[in-house]
């Protein structure tokens, strides 16, 4: 048979070529299956497929998919390591540093988060999302002065940056700068009065100013928007107790305690949501 193949121009593949073809086929199948599993929300299977694919071929796109699947599984340290390797392969891809910053945020590693942001800002120092992330890192490091400056810059770069207004308002409130915080709260109330976080900021501000009646009414509005807001129930309970309404206090605390997830789980959930606000480094 080999004689006729040679005679008519055919070519017999060497064992090495056959191995390479088989590996290329396996890689394509594993990568495709992993991507599909990721799209369908099956992070476990996606990690298995994509990890095996990377053993066959070091492919940046596959590594990116794997980092997403690992984040979905909550395996954040491993996801960060894959993103670090991606950043070495593509040092000018700002989206990779953004995702690294988000993963570091979920890990409460604010030094790593700041470092990722600084690398991203070397690529584009005027990208509002990067400036915002850097502000979050500053807050995590206890540097609220720089955080407020960064948030102010983010707003100057994008004057409708609601998340930046909210975070700046919360930070100013935490620093006791009630008048400045009120300006951010009023802007937010004008544009997003039906958002839970905006109403919570407004309520906390009213309480800090001693306007307990306004704070109470605002917590009522929070619970109209989200009947499962444990923060609103607990803070409203404190206001009721200060008024001498012990029964009202106990009722609100009972409702807060019945609501799941717990406060700690809510915090993790919020951090995961923040991470997913970031766009894909490769736009997939």
Coordinates of C-alpha atoms in Angstrom, one line a residue:
X1 CA 0.0 0.0 0.0
X2 CA 2.8 2.4 0.9
X3 CA 4.3 1.8 -2.6
X4 CA 1.1 2.9 -4.3
X5 CA 0.8 6.0 -2.0
X6 CA 4.3 7.0 -2.9
X7 CA 3.7 6.3 -6.6
X8 CA 0.5 8.5 -6.7
X9 CA 1.8 11.2 -4.5
X10 CA 0.4 10.1 -1.2
X11 CA 2.4 10.6 2.0
X12 CA 2.5 8.3 5.0
X13 CA 2.5 10.3 8.3
X14 CA 5.2 9.5 10.7
X15 CA 4.2 8.5 14.3
X16 CA 5.3 11.9 15.5
X17 CA 3.0 13.6 13.0
X18 CA 0.1 11.4 13.9
X19 CA 0.7 12.2 17.6
X20 CA 0.7 15.9 16.8
X21 CA -2.5 15.6 14.8
X22 CA -4.1 13.6 17.6
X23 CA -3.0 16.2 20.2
X24 CA -4.3 19.1 18.1
X25 CA -7.6 17.4 17.8
X26 CA -7.8 16.6 21.5
X27 CA -6.9 20.2 22.3
X28 CA -9.6 21.6 20.0
X29 CA -12.3 19.3 21.5
X30 CA -11.3 20.1 25.1
X31 CA -11.1 23.8 24.5
X32 CA -14.5 23.8 22.8
X33 CA -16.1 21.6 25.5
X34 CA -14.6 23.8 28.2
X35 CA -15.9 27.0 26.7
X36 CA -19.4 25.5 26.2
X37 CA -19.4 24.3 29.8
X38 CA -18.4 27.7 31.0
X39 CA -21.1 29.3 29.0
X40 CA -23.7 26.9 30.4
X41 CA -22.6 27.5 34.0
X42 CA -20.9 24.2 34.6
X43 CA -17.7 25.5 36.1
X44 CA -16.5 22.1 37.4
X45 CA -16.5 20.5 33.9
X46 CA -15.1 23.6 32.3
X47 CA -12.1 23.5 34.7
X48 CA -11.4 19.9 33.9
X49 CA -11.6 20.4 30.1
X50 CA -9.6 23.6 30.0
X51 CA -6.9 22.3 32.4
X52 CA -6.4 19.2 30.2
X53 CA -6.3 21.5 27.1
X54 CA -3.6 23.6 28.7
X55 CA -1.5 20.6 29.3
X56 CA -1.5 19.9 25.6
X57 CA -1.0 23.5 24.5
X58 CA -0.2 26.7 26.3
X59 CA -2.9 28.9 24.7
X60 CA -3.7 32.4 26.2
X61 CA -7.4 32.2 25.2
X62 CA -7.8 28.8 26.9
X63 CA -6.0 30.2 30.0
X64 CA -8.4 33.1 30.0
X65 CA -11.4 30.8 29.9
X66 CA -9.9 28.7 32.7
X67 CA -9.4 31.8 34.9
X68 CA -13.1 32.6 34.5
X69 CA -14.1 29.1 35.4
X70 CA -11.9 29.1 38.5
X71 CA -13.4 32.4 39.6
X72 CA -16.9 30.9 39.2
X73 CA -15.8 28.0 41.4
X74 CA -14.4 30.3 44.0
X75 CA -10.8 29.0 43.4
X76 CA -9.5 32.6 43.5
X77 CA -5.8 32.0 44.2
X78 CA -5.5 29.6 41.3
X79 CA -7.4 32.0 39.1
X80 CA -5.1 34.8 40.0
X81 CA -2.0 32.7 39.2
X82 CA -3.4 32.0 35.7
X83 CA -4.1 35.7 35.2
X84 CA -0.6 36.5 36.3
X85 CA 0.8 34.1 33.6
X86 CA -1.6 35.8 31.1
X87 CA -0.2 39.2 32.0
X88 CA 3.3 38.0 31.2
X89 CA 2.1 36.8 27.8
X90 CA 0.2 39.9 27.1
X91 CA 1.6 42.8 29.2
X92 CA -0.3 45.4 27.3
X93 CA -3.7 43.9 27.8
X94 CA -5.4 46.2 30.4
X95 CA -8.4 43.9 30.9
X96 CA -6.1 41.2 32.3
X97 CA -4.9 43.6 35.0
X98 CA -8.5 44.7 35.7
X99 CA -9.5 41.1 36.3
X100 CA -6.5 40.5 38.5
X101 CA -7.5 43.6 40.5
X102 CA -11.0 42.2 40.9
X103 CA -9.8 38.8 42.0
X104 CA -7.4 40.4 44.5
X105 CA -10.4 42.4 45.8
X106 CA -12.3 39.2 46.4
X107 CA -9.3 37.8 48.2
X108 CA -9.0 41.0 50.4
X109 CA -5.5 41.3 49.1
X110 CA -5.5 45.1 48.6
X111 CA -1.7 45.3 48.0
X112 CA -2.0 43.0 45.1
X113 CA -5.1 44.9 43.9
X114 CA -3.2 48.2 44.0
X115 CA -0.3 46.7 42.2
X116 CA -2.5 45.4 39.4
X117 CA -4.2 48.8 39.1
X118 CA -0.9 50.6 38.9
X119 CA 0.2 48.3 36.1
X120 CA -3.1 49.0 34.3
X121 CA -2.7 52.7 34.8
X122 CA 0.7 52.6 33.0
X123 CA -1.3 51.5 30.0
X124 CA -4.2 53.9 30.4
X125 CA -4.1 56.3 33.4
X126 CA -7.4 57.9 32.3
X127 CA -9.6 54.8 32.2
X128 CA -12.4 55.5 34.7
X129 CA -12.9 51.9 35.7
X130 CA -9.2 51.4 36.6
X131 CA -9.2 54.6 38.6
X132 CA -12.3 53.3 40.5
X133 CA -10.6 50.0 41.2
X134 CA -7.6 51.8 42.5
X135 CA -9.8 53.8 44.8
X136 CA -11.2 50.5 46.2
X137 CA -7.7 49.3 46.8
X138 CA -6.8 52.5 48.7
X139 CA -9.9 52.0 50.9
X140 CA -8.8 48.5 51.6
X141 CA -5.4 49.8 52.6
X142 CA -7.0 52.4 54.9
X143 CA -5.9 55.3 52.7
X144 CA -9.2 57.1 52.4
X145 CA -7.6 60.4 51.4
X146 CA -6.2 59.0 48.2
X147 CA -9.4 56.9 47.6
X148 CA -11.5 60.1 47.6
X149 CA -9.0 61.8 45.2
X150 CA -9.2 58.8 42.9
X151 CA -13.0 58.7 43.0
X152 CA -13.1 62.4 42.2
X153 CA -10.9 61.8 39.2
X154 CA -13.0 58.9 38.1
X155 CA -16.1 61.1 38.2
X156 CA -14.2 63.9 36.3
X157 CA -13.4 61.3 33.6
X158 CA -17.1 60.1 33.5
X159 CA -19.6 62.5 35.0
X160 CA -22.3 59.9 35.2
X161 CA -20.2 57.3 37.1
X162 CA -22.8 56.2 39.6
X163 CA -20.6 53.6 41.4
X164 CA -18.0 56.2 41.9
X165 CA -20.5 58.7 43.4
X166 CA -21.8 56.0 45.7
X167 CA -18.4 54.9 46.9
X168 CA -17.2 58.5 47.4
X169 CA -20.3 59.3 49.3
X170 CA -19.9 56.3 51.6
X171 CA -16.2 57.1 52.1
X172 CA -16.9 60.7 52.9
X173 CA -19.6 59.7 55.3
X174 CA -17.2 57.3 57.0
X175 CA -14.8 60.2 57.4
X176 CA -17.5 62.4 59.0
X177 CA -17.6 64.8 56.0
X178 CA -21.4 65.0 56.0
X179 CA -21.9 68.0 53.7
X180 CA -19.7 66.6 51.0
X181 CA -21.3 63.2 51.3
X182 CA -24.7 64.8 51.1
X183 CA -23.8 66.3 47.7
X184 CA -23.0 62.8 46.3
X185 CA -26.2 61.4 47.9
X186 CA -28.3 64.1 46.4
X187 CA -26.9 63.4 42.9
X188 CA -27.6 59.8 43.4
X189 CA -31.1 60.4 44.6
X190 CA -31.8 62.6 41.6
X191 CA -30.6 59.9 39.2
X192 CA -31.1 56.6 41.0
X193 CA -33.6 57.0 43.8
X194 CA -34.9 53.4 43.4
X195 CA -31.6 51.7 44.0
X196 CA -31.2 50.0 47.4
X197 CA -27.6 51.1 48.0
X198 CA -28.4 54.7 47.2
X199 CA -31.3 54.7 49.7
X200 CA -29.1 53.1 52.3
X201 CA -26.5 55.9 51.9
X202 CA -29.2 58.5 52.2
X203 CA -30.6 56.8 55.3
X204 CA -27.2 56.6 57.0
X205 CA -26.6 60.2 56.2
X206 CA -29.9 61.3 57.7
X207 CA -29.1 59.3 60.9
X208 CA -25.6 60.9 61.1
X209 CA -27.2 64.3 60.8
X210 CA -29.6 63.5 63.6
X211 CA -32.6 63.4 61.4
X212 CA -34.0 60.1 62.7
X213 CA -37.5 60.6 61.3
X214 CA -36.1 61.0 57.8
X215 CA -33.7 58.1 58.3
X216 CA -36.7 55.9 59.4
X217 CA -38.7 56.9 56.3
X218 CA -35.7 56.2 54.0
X219 CA -35.3 52.7 55.5
X220 CA -39.0 52.1 54.8
X221 CA -38.2 53.0 51.2
X222 CA -35.3 50.6 51.2
X223 CA -37.5 47.8 52.3
X224 CA -40.1 48.7 49.6
X225 CA -37.3 48.2 47.0
X226 CA -35.8 45.2 48.7
X227 CA -37.9 43.4 51.4
X228 CA -34.8 41.3 52.2
X229 CA -32.4 44.1 53.2
X230 CA -31.0 42.9 56.5
X231 CA -29.1 46.2 56.9
X232 CA -32.3 48.2 56.6
X233 CA -34.1 46.0 59.1
X234 CA -31.3 46.2 61.7
X235 CA -30.7 49.9 61.3
X236 CA -34.5 50.6 61.5
X237 CA -34.6 48.4 64.5
X238 CA -32.0 50.6 66.3
X239 CA -34.0 53.7 65.4
X240 CA -37.2 52.2 66.8
X241 CA -35.4 51.1 70.0
X242 CA -34.1 54.7 70.5
X243 CA -37.8 55.8 70.2
X244 CA -38.8 53.4 72.9
X245 CA -40.5 51.0 70.4
X246 CA -39.2 47.8 71.9
X247 CA -41.8 45.6 70.0
X248 CA -41.0 47.3 66.7
X249 CA -37.3 46.8 67.4
X250 CA -37.7 43.1 68.2
X251 CA -39.9 42.5 65.1
X252 CA -37.3 44.1 62.7
X253 CA -34.5 42.1 64.3
X254 CA -36.5 38.9 64.0
X255 CA -37.1 39.6 60.3
X256 CA -33.4 40.4 59.8
X257 CA -32.3 37.1 61.5
X258 CA -34.7 35.1 59.3
X259 CA -33.2 36.4 56.1
X260 CA -30.5 34.4 54.3
X261 CA -27.7 34.5 53.2
X262 CA -26.0 35.8 56.4
X263 CA -24.2 39.1 56.3
X264 CA -20.9 37.4 55.7
X265 CA -22.2 35.6 52.7
X266 CA -23.8 38.8 51.4
X267 CA -20.4 40.5 51.5
X268 CA -18.8 37.7 49.4
X269 CA -21.7 37.8 47.0
X270 CA -21.3 41.6 46.5
X271 CA -17.6 41.1 45.9
X272 CA -18.3 38.4 43.3
X273 CA -20.8 40.8 41.6
X274 CA -18.2 43.5 41.5
X275 CA -15.7 41.2 39.9
X276 CA -18.1 40.2 37.1
X277 CA -18.7 43.9 36.3
X278 CA -15.3 43.8 34.6
X279 CA -15.3 43.0 30.9
X280 CA -13.5 40.0 29.5
X281 CA -9.8 40.6 28.7
X282 CA -10.4 39.1 25.3
X283 CA -13.9 40.4 24.8
X284 CA -15.5 36.9 24.6

